[in-house]
């Protein structure tokens, strides 16, 4: 019972960290801000986490794990590789500018040079995404949905485009509607897979 | 010691801000830091700028506009749209040590909370996009590129480069500037079906 409460408190604190990072940013946030947002004492936050950097890293680990689960669930779906690529890449674009996870990632990217811990979390997350897309590309080639050879380059470029579109969407939301960003992502995916409009639609809408 | 004009004084404040931002990050740069860097009082900074938000936005604008001007010059030096687009990609692709790209990452992060920085990064984003769109449109007219939507193609090219730049700066172990240039050239060739030089 005590452990469950302790565990819940710890995860309440980590949820609060994400909220505080989004509202205040790494530079200005304090442990007291986190305690206030979590509705616990500053002492309790210090009991679970010894420093502010440790707190931030722990919160990023939790968010990164969620991100990986989102992708792994799609990769495991019984659909064509093309449909799953579409879901991984377009499904992760932010729906609106207040999408918390992207604000969190943008904040984290700005810190990678200053914090080896944050750098490690972000590098691992990026490597996981590129590897998932590579796997889907190879599955698609095997299923003769499309034919590509530069799997690593394509996976890196598509991930980069998605990140760039997400940043643009988060910053320029009034000029780039969500539907346009998704259409941009889809156009690049189709172009990289060498698929025409109709072939692409057929693969996305039918199971493998 | 010569007295500085108001314009020179503003510039000195922005230079000091960039020096601090380089060490501490844009988000952690305060009026106090900048005043210490200049060996002056924070009153001087408040005299020239309404808020720290305005100081950071003006400093970022100063640093990032330099890149835009250099890209304009490199593009103007080329005679075909294909060569111009390639010049743009070479200007925009960052080196691992690229300090302006780190400044962009800082500005993106701070833009969520600071309206002046958000305004400046939007303006710069649009200026880059219209530069690239101009090159693509010219290539279409001259028969070098095929594109039914140069506006969307320009946004897409900038987004892919921003994302790749992010990967170079944020985790330099994974990809290099040469990869960025090669992959972007490949994407350009595929998207615009440009005639290879």
mmCIF file of C-alpha atoms in Angstrom:
data_model
loop_
_atom_site.group_PDB
_atom_site.id
_atom_site.type_symbol
_atom_site.label_atom_id
_atom_site.label_comp_id
_atom_site.label_asym_id
_atom_site.label_seq_id
_atom_site.Cartn_x
_atom_site.Cartn_y
_atom_site.Cartn_z
ATOM 1 C CA UNK A 1 0.000 0.000 0.000
ATOM 2 C CA UNK A 2 2.739 2.412 0.989
ATOM 3 C CA UNK A 3 4.669 1.566 -2.190
ATOM 4 C CA UNK A 4 1.593 2.123 -4.373
ATOM 5 C CA UNK A 5 1.056 5.553 -2.851
ATOM 6 C CA UNK A 6 4.749 6.353 -3.221
ATOM 7 C CA UNK A 7 4.645 5.222 -6.847
ATOM 8 C CA UNK A 8 1.551 7.246 -7.575
ATOM 9 C CA UNK A 9 3.066 10.310 -5.922
ATOM 10 C CA UNK A 10 6.191 9.889 -8.031
ATOM 11 C CA UNK A 11 4.166 9.686 -11.233
ATOM 12 C CA UNK A 12 1.970 12.633 -10.146
ATOM 13 C CA UNK A 13 5.175 14.640 -9.733
ATOM 14 C CA UNK A 14 6.426 13.595 -13.176
ATOM 15 C CA UNK A 15 3.088 14.573 -14.779
ATOM 16 C CA UNK A 16 3.404 17.941 -13.069
ATOM 17 C CA UNK A 17 6.971 18.367 -14.381
ATOM 18 C CA UNK A 18 5.745 18.060 -17.982
ATOM 19 C CA UNK A 19 3.076 20.698 -17.354
ATOM 20 C CA UNK A 20 5.554 23.062 -15.692
ATOM 21 C CA UNK A 21 8.135 22.633 -18.493
ATOM 22 C CA UNK A 22 5.469 23.541 -21.052
ATOM 23 C CA UNK A 23 4.243 26.571 -19.071
ATOM 24 C CA UNK A 24 7.512 27.960 -17.709
ATOM 25 C CA UNK A 25 10.416 26.295 -19.538
ATOM 26 C CA UNK A 26 13.547 24.539 -18.248
ATOM 27 C CA UNK A 27 15.442 27.752 -17.536
ATOM 28 C CA UNK A 28 12.941 29.447 -15.247
ATOM 29 C CA UNK A 29 11.137 26.522 -13.608
ATOM 30 C CA UNK A 30 11.888 25.633 -10.000
ATOM 31 C CA UNK A 31 11.318 22.566 -7.849
ATOM 32 C CA UNK A 32 8.765 24.685 -5.928
ATOM 33 C CA UNK A 33 6.780 25.220 -9.193
ATOM 34 C CA UNK A 34 6.642 21.450 -9.669
ATOM 35 C CA UNK A 35 5.578 20.830 -6.061
ATOM 36 C CA UNK A 36 2.838 23.450 -6.422
ATOM 37 C CA UNK A 37 1.540 21.947 -9.697
ATOM 38 C CA UNK A 38 1.583 18.423 -8.218
ATOM 39 C CA UNK A 39 -0.093 19.579 -4.992
ATOM 40 C CA UNK A 40 2.697 18.161 -2.820
ATOM 41 C CA UNK A 41 5.408 19.673 -0.637
ATOM 42 C CA UNK A 42 8.794 20.741 -2.015
ATOM 43 C CA UNK A 43 10.332 18.317 0.492
ATOM 44 C CA UNK A 44 8.463 15.395 -1.077
ATOM 45 C CA UNK A 45 9.736 16.335 -4.543
ATOM 46 C CA UNK A 46 13.260 16.418 -3.108
ATOM 47 C CA UNK A 47 12.646 13.029 -1.483
ATOM 48 C CA UNK A 48 11.989 11.453 -4.892
ATOM 49 C CA UNK A 49 14.414 13.530 -6.987
ATOM 50 C CA UNK A 50 17.678 15.033 -5.768
ATOM 51 C CA UNK A 51 17.953 17.852 -8.333
ATOM 52 C CA UNK A 52 16.070 19.799 -10.994
ATOM 53 C CA UNK A 53 18.038 18.170 -13.894
ATOM 54 C CA UNK A 54 17.223 14.721 -12.478
ATOM 55 C CA UNK A 55 13.546 15.679 -12.328
ATOM 56 C CA UNK A 56 13.540 16.912 -15.940
ATOM 57 C CA UNK A 57 15.320 13.793 -17.228
ATOM 58 C CA UNK A 58 12.923 11.484 -15.396
ATOM 59 C CA UNK A 59 9.926 13.317 -16.903
ATOM 60 C CA UNK A 60 11.446 13.101 -20.411
ATOM 61 C CA UNK A 61 12.034 9.351 -19.938
ATOM 62 C CA UNK A 62 8.339 8.869 -19.162
ATOM 63 C CA UNK A 63 7.237 10.954 -22.160
ATOM 64 C CA UNK A 64 9.712 9.131 -24.440
ATOM 65 C CA UNK A 65 8.430 5.735 -23.275
ATOM 66 C CA UNK A 66 4.875 6.827 -24.176
ATOM 67 C CA UNK A 67 6.092 7.911 -27.591
ATOM 68 C CA UNK A 68 7.712 4.503 -28.169
ATOM 69 C CA UNK A 69 4.542 2.667 -27.098
ATOM 70 C CA UNK A 70 2.476 4.751 -29.543
ATOM 71 C CA UNK A 71 4.784 3.643 -32.380
ATOM 72 C CA UNK A 72 5.160 0.025 -31.332
ATOM 73 C CA UNK A 73 1.374 -0.359 -31.226
ATOM 74 C CA UNK A 74 1.092 0.895 -34.822
ATOM 75 C CA UNK A 75 4.001 -1.239 -36.076
ATOM 76 C CA UNK A 76 2.243 -4.339 -34.647
ATOM 77 C CA UNK A 77 -1.089 -3.626 -36.426
ATOM 78 C CA UNK A 78 -2.211 -6.150 -39.077
ATOM 79 C CA UNK A 79 -2.247 -3.598 -41.921
ATOM 80 C CA UNK A 80 -0.121 -2.877 -44.982
ATOM 81 C CA UNK A 81 3.351 -1.411 -44.279
ATOM 82 C CA UNK A 82 2.307 1.697 -46.240
ATOM 83 C CA UNK A 83 -0.734 2.231 -43.986
ATOM 84 C CA UNK A 84 1.424 1.836 -40.881
ATOM 85 C CA UNK A 85 4.070 4.258 -42.203
ATOM 86 C CA UNK A 86 1.270 6.744 -42.838
ATOM 87 C CA UNK A 87 -0.077 6.238 -39.300
ATOM 88 C CA UNK A 88 3.330 6.574 -37.601
ATOM 89 C CA UNK A 89 4.347 9.711 -39.516
ATOM 90 C CA UNK A 90 1.051 11.580 -39.980
ATOM 91 C CA UNK A 91 -0.469 10.405 -36.691
ATOM 92 C CA UNK A 92 2.339 11.965 -34.676
ATOM 93 C CA UNK A 93 1.904 15.473 -36.120
ATOM 94 C CA UNK A 94 0.394 17.921 -33.623
ATOM 95 C CA UNK A 95 -3.318 18.680 -34.027
ATOM 96 C CA UNK A 96 -2.955 22.152 -32.605
ATOM 97 C CA UNK A 97 -0.270 24.531 -31.377
ATOM 98 C CA UNK A 98 -0.956 23.745 -27.747
ATOM 99 C CA UNK A 99 0.007 20.085 -28.264
ATOM 100 C CA UNK A 100 2.022 19.591 -25.108
ATOM 101 C CA UNK A 101 4.261 16.776 -26.286
ATOM 102 C CA UNK A 102 5.753 18.872 -29.099
ATOM 103 C CA UNK A 103 6.361 21.851 -26.834
ATOM 104 C CA UNK A 104 8.165 19.402 -24.552
ATOM 105 C CA UNK A 105 10.326 17.971 -27.384
ATOM 106 C CA UNK A 106 11.176 21.431 -28.753
ATOM 107 C CA UNK A 107 12.252 22.471 -25.265
ATOM 108 C CA UNK A 108 14.301 19.274 -24.866
ATOM 109 C CA UNK A 109 16.058 19.682 -28.234
ATOM 110 C CA UNK A 110 17.223 23.142 -27.224
ATOM 111 C CA UNK A 111 18.937 21.590 -24.188
ATOM 112 C CA UNK A 112 20.728 18.611 -25.777
ATOM 113 C CA UNK A 113 24.064 20.413 -26.059
ATOM 114 C CA UNK A 114 23.945 21.615 -22.482
ATOM 115 C CA UNK A 115 22.758 18.390 -20.870
ATOM 116 C CA UNK A 116 24.233 14.957 -21.698
ATOM 117 C CA UNK A 117 21.280 13.290 -19.914
ATOM 118 C CA UNK A 118 18.674 15.023 -22.088
ATOM 119 C CA UNK A 119 20.840 14.412 -25.133
ATOM 120 C CA UNK A 120 20.846 10.670 -24.410
ATOM 121 C CA UNK A 121 17.045 10.525 -24.039
ATOM 122 C CA UNK A 122 16.462 12.424 -27.281
ATOM 123 C CA UNK A 123 19.075 10.467 -29.277
ATOM 124 C CA UNK A 124 17.551 7.186 -28.134
ATOM 125 C CA UNK A 125 14.049 8.359 -29.003
ATOM 126 C CA UNK A 126 15.147 9.464 -32.459
ATOM 127 C CA UNK A 127 17.048 6.205 -33.084
ATOM 128 C CA UNK A 128 13.964 4.209 -32.064
ATOM 129 C CA UNK A 129 11.752 6.105 -34.481
ATOM 130 C CA UNK A 130 14.185 5.795 -37.400
ATOM 131 C CA UNK A 131 14.581 2.048 -36.679
ATOM 132 C CA UNK A 132 10.773 1.562 -36.608
ATOM 133 C CA UNK A 133 10.395 3.303 -39.964
ATOM 134 C CA UNK A 134 13.270 1.284 -41.443
ATOM 135 C CA UNK A 135 11.559 -1.901 -40.299
ATOM 136 C CA UNK A 136 8.272 -0.837 -41.925
ATOM 137 C CA UNK A 137 10.104 0.085 -45.140
ATOM 138 C CA UNK A 138 11.736 -3.368 -45.251
ATOM 139 C CA UNK A 139 8.381 -5.060 -44.590
ATOM 140 C CA UNK A 140 6.825 -3.057 -47.424
ATOM 141 C CA UNK A 141 9.608 -4.083 -49.816
ATOM 142 C CA UNK A 142 9.185 -7.720 -48.785
ATOM 143 C CA UNK A 143 5.407 -7.511 -49.344
ATOM 144 C CA UNK A 144 6.097 -5.900 -52.762
ATOM 145 C CA UNK A 145 4.071 -2.803 -51.815
ATOM 146 C CA UNK A 146 6.922 -0.591 -53.078
ATOM 147 C CA UNK A 147 10.587 -0.851 -53.935
ATOM 148 C CA UNK A 148 13.179 1.254 -52.115
ATOM 149 C CA UNK A 149 16.877 0.696 -51.421
ATOM 150 C CA UNK A 150 18.125 3.688 -49.394
ATOM 151 C CA UNK A 151 16.185 2.603 -46.315
ATOM 152 C CA UNK A 152 18.236 4.488 -43.726
ATOM 153 C CA UNK A 153 18.334 7.745 -45.697
ATOM 154 C CA UNK A 154 14.581 7.614 -46.371
ATOM 155 C CA UNK A 155 13.727 6.811 -42.743
ATOM 156 C CA UNK A 156 15.930 9.651 -41.455
ATOM 157 C CA UNK A 157 14.560 12.129 -43.975
ATOM 158 C CA UNK A 158 10.918 11.273 -43.297
ATOM 159 C CA UNK A 159 11.469 11.553 -39.536
ATOM 160 C CA UNK A 160 13.216 14.892 -40.083
ATOM 161 C CA UNK A 161 10.363 16.195 -42.240
ATOM 162 C CA UNK A 162 7.839 15.191 -39.592
ATOM 163 C CA UNK A 163 9.897 16.986 -36.897
ATOM 164 C CA UNK A 164 10.233 20.079 -39.083
ATOM 165 C CA UNK A 165 6.512 20.128 -39.892
ATOM 166 C CA UNK A 166 5.686 19.673 -36.206
ATOM 167 C CA UNK A 167 7.914 22.631 -35.273
ATOM 168 C CA UNK A 168 6.350 24.761 -38.020
ATOM 169 C CA UNK A 169 2.872 23.693 -36.949
ATOM 170 C CA UNK A 170 3.610 24.529 -33.340
ATOM 171 C CA UNK A 171 5.078 27.940 -34.187
ATOM 172 C CA UNK A 172 3.136 28.982 -37.282
ATOM 173 C CA UNK A 173 -0.192 27.393 -36.487
ATOM 174 C CA UNK A 174 -2.259 30.177 -38.005
ATOM 175 C CA UNK A 175 -0.644 29.751 -41.429
ATOM 176 C CA UNK A 176 -0.261 25.956 -41.580
ATOM 177 C CA UNK A 177 -3.475 24.083 -40.746
ATOM 178 C CA UNK A 178 -3.132 20.519 -39.429
ATOM 179 C CA UNK A 179 -4.624 19.110 -42.641
ATOM 180 C CA UNK A 180 -1.975 20.871 -44.752
ATOM 181 C CA UNK A 181 0.860 19.525 -42.590
ATOM 182 C CA UNK A 182 -0.553 15.988 -42.935
ATOM 183 C CA UNK A 183 -0.916 16.427 -46.701
ATOM 184 C CA UNK A 184 2.721 17.612 -46.851
ATOM 185 C CA UNK A 185 3.866 14.553 -44.893
ATOM 186 C CA UNK A 186 1.840 12.229 -47.099
ATOM 187 C CA UNK A 187 3.157 13.802 -50.313
ATOM 188 C CA UNK A 188 6.755 13.260 -49.187
ATOM 189 C CA UNK A 189 6.043 9.663 -48.112
ATOM 190 C CA UNK A 190 4.393 8.868 -51.473
ATOM 191 C CA UNK A 191 7.275 10.488 -53.313
ATOM 192 C CA UNK A 192 9.907 8.553 -51.287
ATOM 193 C CA UNK A 193 8.044 5.255 -51.787
ATOM 194 C CA UNK A 194 7.627 5.990 -55.510
ATOM 195 C CA UNK A 195 3.862 5.412 -55.305
ATOM 196 C CA UNK A 196 1.177 7.218 -57.305
ATOM 197 C CA UNK A 197 -1.922 8.690 -55.653
ATOM 198 C CA UNK A 198 -4.171 5.719 -56.386
ATOM 199 C CA UNK A 199 -1.664 2.999 -55.476
ATOM 200 C CA UNK A 200 -0.979 4.803 -52.201
ATOM 201 C CA UNK A 201 -4.667 5.179 -51.309
ATOM 202 C CA UNK A 202 -5.326 1.524 -52.131
ATOM 203 C CA UNK A 203 -2.480 0.398 -49.824
ATOM 204 C CA UNK A 204 -3.529 2.713 -47.008
ATOM 205 C CA UNK A 205 -7.180 1.650 -47.057
ATOM 206 C CA UNK A 206 -6.785 -2.151 -47.387
ATOM 207 C CA UNK A 207 -5.339 -4.602 -44.861
ATOM 208 C CA UNK A 208 -2.105 -6.414 -45.781
ATOM 209 C CA UNK B 1 36.391 57.206 -24.860
ATOM 210 C CA UNK B 2 34.039 58.043 -27.691
ATOM 211 C CA UNK B 3 30.389 58.421 -26.843
ATOM 212 C CA UNK B 4 28.182 55.799 -28.503
ATOM 213 C CA UNK B 5 25.182 56.861 -30.579
ATOM 214 C CA UNK B 6 21.820 55.360 -29.524
ATOM 215 C CA UNK B 7 22.060 52.995 -32.501
ATOM 216 C CA UNK B 8 25.553 51.853 -31.488
ATOM 217 C CA UNK B 9 24.382 51.449 -27.902
ATOM 218 C CA UNK B 10 21.456 49.264 -28.959
ATOM 219 C CA UNK B 11 23.829 47.186 -31.049
ATOM 220 C CA UNK B 12 26.253 46.791 -28.107
ATOM 221 C CA UNK B 13 23.349 45.537 -25.955
ATOM 222 C CA UNK B 14 22.365 42.992 -28.627
ATOM 223 C CA UNK B 15 25.979 41.812 -29.072
ATOM 224 C CA UNK B 16 26.314 41.337 -25.303
ATOM 225 C CA UNK B 17 22.965 39.471 -25.261
ATOM 226 C CA UNK B 18 24.197 37.098 -27.971
ATOM 227 C CA UNK B 19 27.461 36.511 -26.092
ATOM 228 C CA UNK B 20 25.521 35.546 -22.956
ATOM 229 C CA UNK B 21 22.959 33.486 -24.903
ATOM 230 C CA UNK B 22 25.785 31.533 -26.465
ATOM 231 C CA UNK B 23 27.018 30.461 -23.023
ATOM 232 C CA UNK B 24 23.757 30.192 -21.100
ATOM 233 C CA UNK B 25 21.049 29.688 -23.708
ATOM 234 C CA UNK B 26 18.531 32.296 -24.861
ATOM 235 C CA UNK B 27 15.945 31.283 -22.261
ATOM 236 C CA UNK B 28 18.356 31.705 -19.354
ATOM 237 C CA UNK B 29 19.635 35.114 -20.486
ATOM 238 C CA UNK B 30 18.456 37.837 -18.078
ATOM 239 C CA UNK B 31 18.780 41.640 -17.948
ATOM 240 C CA UNK B 32 21.239 41.179 -15.065
ATOM 241 C CA UNK B 33 23.460 38.854 -17.190
ATOM 242 C CA UNK B 34 23.539 41.303 -20.091
ATOM 243 C CA UNK B 35 24.289 44.268 -17.817
ATOM 244 C CA UNK B 36 27.146 42.324 -16.161
ATOM 245 C CA UNK B 37 28.507 41.347 -19.574
ATOM 246 C CA UNK B 38 28.637 45.052 -20.553
ATOM 247 C CA UNK B 39 29.845 46.213 -17.139
ATOM 248 C CA UNK B 40 26.868 48.516 -16.877
ATOM 249 C CA UNK B 41 23.541 48.759 -15.039
ATOM 250 C CA UNK B 42 20.266 47.094 -16.016
ATOM 251 C CA UNK B 43 18.803 50.623 -16.164
ATOM 252 C CA UNK B 44 20.675 51.236 -19.402
ATOM 253 C CA UNK B 45 19.076 48.185 -21.024
ATOM 254 C CA UNK B 46 15.614 49.178 -19.810
ATOM 255 C CA UNK B 47 16.199 52.615 -21.331
ATOM 256 C CA UNK B 48 16.680 51.139 -24.825
ATOM 257 C CA UNK B 49 14.233 48.207 -24.706
ATOM 258 C CA UNK B 50 10.757 47.853 -23.187
ATOM 259 C CA UNK B 51 11.303 44.302 -21.965
ATOM 260 C CA UNK B 52 13.779 41.420 -21.929
ATOM 261 C CA UNK B 53 11.444 39.704 -24.372
ATOM 262 C CA UNK B 54 12.163 42.530 -26.862
ATOM 263 C CA UNK B 55 15.925 42.337 -26.234
ATOM 264 C CA UNK B 56 15.978 38.575 -26.918
ATOM 265 C CA UNK B 57 13.825 38.933 -30.045
ATOM 266 C CA UNK B 58 16.016 41.732 -31.467
ATOM 267 C CA UNK B 59 19.221 39.777 -30.689
ATOM 268 C CA UNK B 60 17.862 36.645 -32.356
ATOM 269 C CA UNK B 61 16.721 38.694 -35.365
ATOM 270 C CA UNK B 62 20.201 40.230 -35.685
ATOM 271 C CA UNK B 63 21.961 36.830 -35.661
ATOM 272 C CA UNK B 64 19.476 34.972 -37.862
ATOM 273 C CA UNK B 65 19.050 37.755 -40.450
ATOM 274 C CA UNK B 66 22.779 37.513 -41.187
ATOM 275 C CA UNK B 67 22.263 33.922 -42.410
ATOM 276 C CA UNK B 68 19.335 34.985 -44.559
ATOM 277 C CA UNK B 69 21.383 37.800 -46.153
ATOM 278 C CA UNK B 70 24.277 35.431 -46.878
ATOM 279 C CA UNK B 71 21.869 32.949 -48.499
ATOM 280 C CA UNK B 72 20.376 35.737 -50.666
ATOM 281 C CA UNK B 73 23.877 36.675 -51.839
ATOM 282 C CA UNK B 74 24.859 33.052 -52.604
ATOM 283 C CA UNK B 75 21.627 32.495 -54.527
ATOM 284 C CA UNK B 76 22.038 35.710 -56.533
ATOM 285 C CA UNK B 77 25.514 34.543 -57.603
ATOM 286 C CA UNK B 78 24.104 31.470 -59.417
ATOM 287 C CA UNK B 79 22.580 31.624 -62.878
ATOM 288 C CA UNK B 80 20.215 28.621 -62.992
ATOM 289 C CA UNK B 81 17.369 27.754 -60.605
ATOM 290 C CA UNK B 82 18.912 24.296 -60.038
ATOM 291 C CA UNK B 83 22.222 25.843 -58.938
ATOM 292 C CA UNK B 84 20.355 28.436 -56.853
ATOM 293 C CA UNK B 85 18.392 25.773 -54.992
ATOM 294 C CA UNK B 86 21.613 23.869 -54.374
ATOM 295 C CA UNK B 87 23.236 27.059 -53.042
ATOM 296 C CA UNK B 88 20.284 27.474 -50.699
ATOM 297 C CA UNK B 89 20.634 23.886 -49.388
ATOM 298 C CA UNK B 90 24.361 24.428 -48.743
ATOM 299 C CA UNK B 91 23.648 27.683 -46.878
ATOM 300 C CA UNK B 92 20.814 26.221 -44.819
ATOM 301 C CA UNK B 93 22.378 22.871 -43.849
ATOM 302 C CA UNK B 94 24.114 23.427 -40.510
ATOM 303 C CA UNK B 95 27.527 22.301 -39.346
ATOM 304 C CA UNK B 96 27.551 20.454 -36.012
ATOM 305 C CA UNK B 97 29.152 23.467 -34.404
ATOM 306 C CA UNK B 98 26.623 25.843 -35.954
ATOM 307 C CA UNK B 99 25.863 28.367 -33.281
ATOM 308 C CA UNK B 100 22.951 30.033 -35.126
ATOM 309 C CA UNK B 101 21.137 26.703 -35.333
ATOM 310 C CA UNK B 102 21.419 26.347 -31.554
ATOM 311 C CA UNK B 103 19.992 29.864 -31.333
ATOM 312 C CA UNK B 104 17.068 28.746 -33.519
ATOM 313 C CA UNK B 105 16.421 25.778 -31.208
ATOM 314 C CA UNK B 106 16.462 28.158 -28.225
ATOM 315 C CA UNK B 107 14.129 30.557 -30.043
ATOM 316 C CA UNK B 108 11.685 27.777 -30.949
ATOM 317 C CA UNK B 109 11.573 26.693 -27.302
ATOM 318 C CA UNK B 110 11.140 30.244 -25.990
ATOM 319 C CA UNK B 111 8.616 31.230 -28.688
ATOM 320 C CA UNK B 112 5.978 29.198 -26.844
ATOM 321 C CA UNK B 113 6.187 31.700 -23.981
ATOM 322 C CA UNK B 114 7.568 34.919 -25.481
ATOM 323 C CA UNK B 115 5.362 36.667 -28.088
ATOM 324 C CA UNK B 116 8.142 38.908 -29.468
ATOM 325 C CA UNK B 117 10.385 35.911 -30.176
ATOM 326 C CA UNK B 118 7.489 34.059 -31.729
ATOM 327 C CA UNK B 119 6.813 37.039 -34.014
ATOM 328 C CA UNK B 120 10.455 37.252 -35.118
ATOM 329 C CA UNK B 121 10.803 33.522 -35.755
ATOM 330 C CA UNK B 122 7.593 33.549 -37.813
ATOM 331 C CA UNK B 123 8.832 36.509 -39.882
ATOM 332 C CA UNK B 124 12.183 34.806 -40.528
ATOM 333 C CA UNK B 125 10.474 31.524 -41.374
ATOM 334 C CA UNK B 126 8.271 33.279 -43.928
ATOM 335 C CA UNK B 127 11.234 35.195 -45.388
ATOM 336 C CA UNK B 128 13.140 31.920 -45.922
ATOM 337 C CA UNK B 129 10.068 30.299 -47.418
ATOM 338 C CA UNK B 130 9.470 33.102 -49.905
ATOM 339 C CA UNK B 131 13.155 33.001 -50.921
ATOM 340 C CA UNK B 132 12.901 29.263 -51.692
ATOM 341 C CA UNK B 133 9.486 29.583 -53.330
ATOM 342 C CA UNK B 134 10.926 32.262 -55.643
ATOM 343 C CA UNK B 135 13.723 29.923 -56.761
ATOM 344 C CA UNK B 136 11.290 27.033 -57.376
ATOM 345 C CA UNK B 137 8.876 29.259 -59.317
ATOM 346 C CA UNK B 138 11.721 30.498 -61.458
ATOM 347 C CA UNK B 139 12.819 26.905 -62.100
ATOM 348 C CA UNK B 140 9.285 25.986 -63.178
ATOM 349 C CA UNK B 141 9.125 28.941 -65.600
ATOM 350 C CA UNK B 142 12.552 28.062 -67.029
ATOM 351 C CA UNK B 143 11.582 24.390 -67.402
ATOM 352 C CA UNK B 144 14.168 23.137 -64.880
ATOM 353 C CA UNK B 145 11.605 22.013 -62.254
ATOM 354 C CA UNK B 146 8.182 20.425 -62.377
ATOM 355 C CA UNK B 147 5.873 21.504 -59.551
ATOM 356 C CA UNK B 148 2.168 22.272 -59.431
ATOM 357 C CA UNK B 149 2.511 23.822 -55.977
ATOM 358 C CA UNK B 150 5.813 25.711 -55.450
ATOM 359 C CA UNK B 151 4.439 27.230 -52.244
ATOM 360 C CA UNK B 152 3.889 23.809 -50.619
ATOM 361 C CA UNK B 153 7.149 22.451 -52.062
ATOM 362 C CA UNK B 154 9.067 25.349 -50.469
ATOM 363 C CA UNK B 155 7.475 24.759 -47.042
ATOM 364 C CA UNK B 156 8.250 21.037 -47.319
ATOM 365 C CA UNK B 157 11.877 21.654 -48.265
ATOM 366 C CA UNK B 158 12.327 24.021 -45.304
ATOM 367 C CA UNK B 159 10.639 21.597 -42.923
ATOM 368 C CA UNK B 160 12.819 18.667 -43.967
ATOM 369 C CA UNK B 161 15.946 20.825 -43.596
ATOM 370 C CA UNK B 162 14.816 22.126 -40.192
ATOM 371 C CA UNK B 163 14.210 18.554 -39.051
ATOM 372 C CA UNK B 164 17.583 17.347 -40.376
ATOM 373 C CA UNK B 165 19.348 20.373 -38.862
ATOM 374 C CA UNK B 166 17.723 19.481 -35.576
ATOM 375 C CA UNK B 167 19.188 16.001 -35.786
ATOM 376 C CA UNK B 168 22.663 17.328 -36.622
ATOM 377 C CA UNK B 169 22.668 19.831 -33.776
ATOM 378 C CA UNK B 170 20.743 17.832 -31.199
ATOM 379 C CA UNK B 171 22.538 14.511 -31.738
ATOM 380 C CA UNK B 172 25.545 15.038 -33.940
ATOM 381 C CA UNK B 173 26.691 11.424 -33.593
ATOM 382 C CA UNK B 174 23.949 10.163 -35.879
ATOM 383 C CA UNK B 175 24.194 12.185 -39.087
ATOM 384 C CA UNK B 176 26.575 14.676 -40.667
ATOM 385 C CA UNK B 177 26.191 17.876 -42.645
ATOM 386 C CA UNK B 178 27.208 15.937 -45.784
ATOM 387 C CA UNK B 179 24.339 13.472 -45.186
ATOM 388 C CA UNK B 180 21.948 16.401 -44.835
ATOM 389 C CA UNK B 181 23.085 17.921 -48.123
ATOM 390 C CA UNK B 182 23.035 14.588 -49.995
ATOM 391 C CA UNK B 183 19.597 13.544 -48.706
ATOM 392 C CA UNK B 184 18.104 16.959 -49.331
ATOM 393 C CA UNK B 185 19.473 16.991 -52.896
ATOM 394 C CA UNK B 186 17.912 13.573 -53.400
ATOM 395 C CA UNK B 187 14.567 14.813 -52.021
ATOM 396 C CA UNK B 188 14.734 17.902 -54.251
ATOM 397 C CA UNK B 189 15.477 15.782 -57.324
ATOM 398 C CA UNK B 190 12.599 13.462 -56.483
ATOM 399 C CA UNK B 191 10.114 16.176 -55.621
ATOM 400 C CA UNK B 192 10.897 18.680 -58.355
ATOM 401 C CA UNK B 193 12.225 16.166 -60.880
ATOM 402 C CA UNK B 194 14.982 18.642 -61.560
ATOM 403 C CA UNK B 195 17.421 17.988 -64.342
ATOM 404 C CA UNK B 196 20.667 16.857 -62.683
ATOM 405 C CA UNK B 197 23.490 19.363 -63.082
#
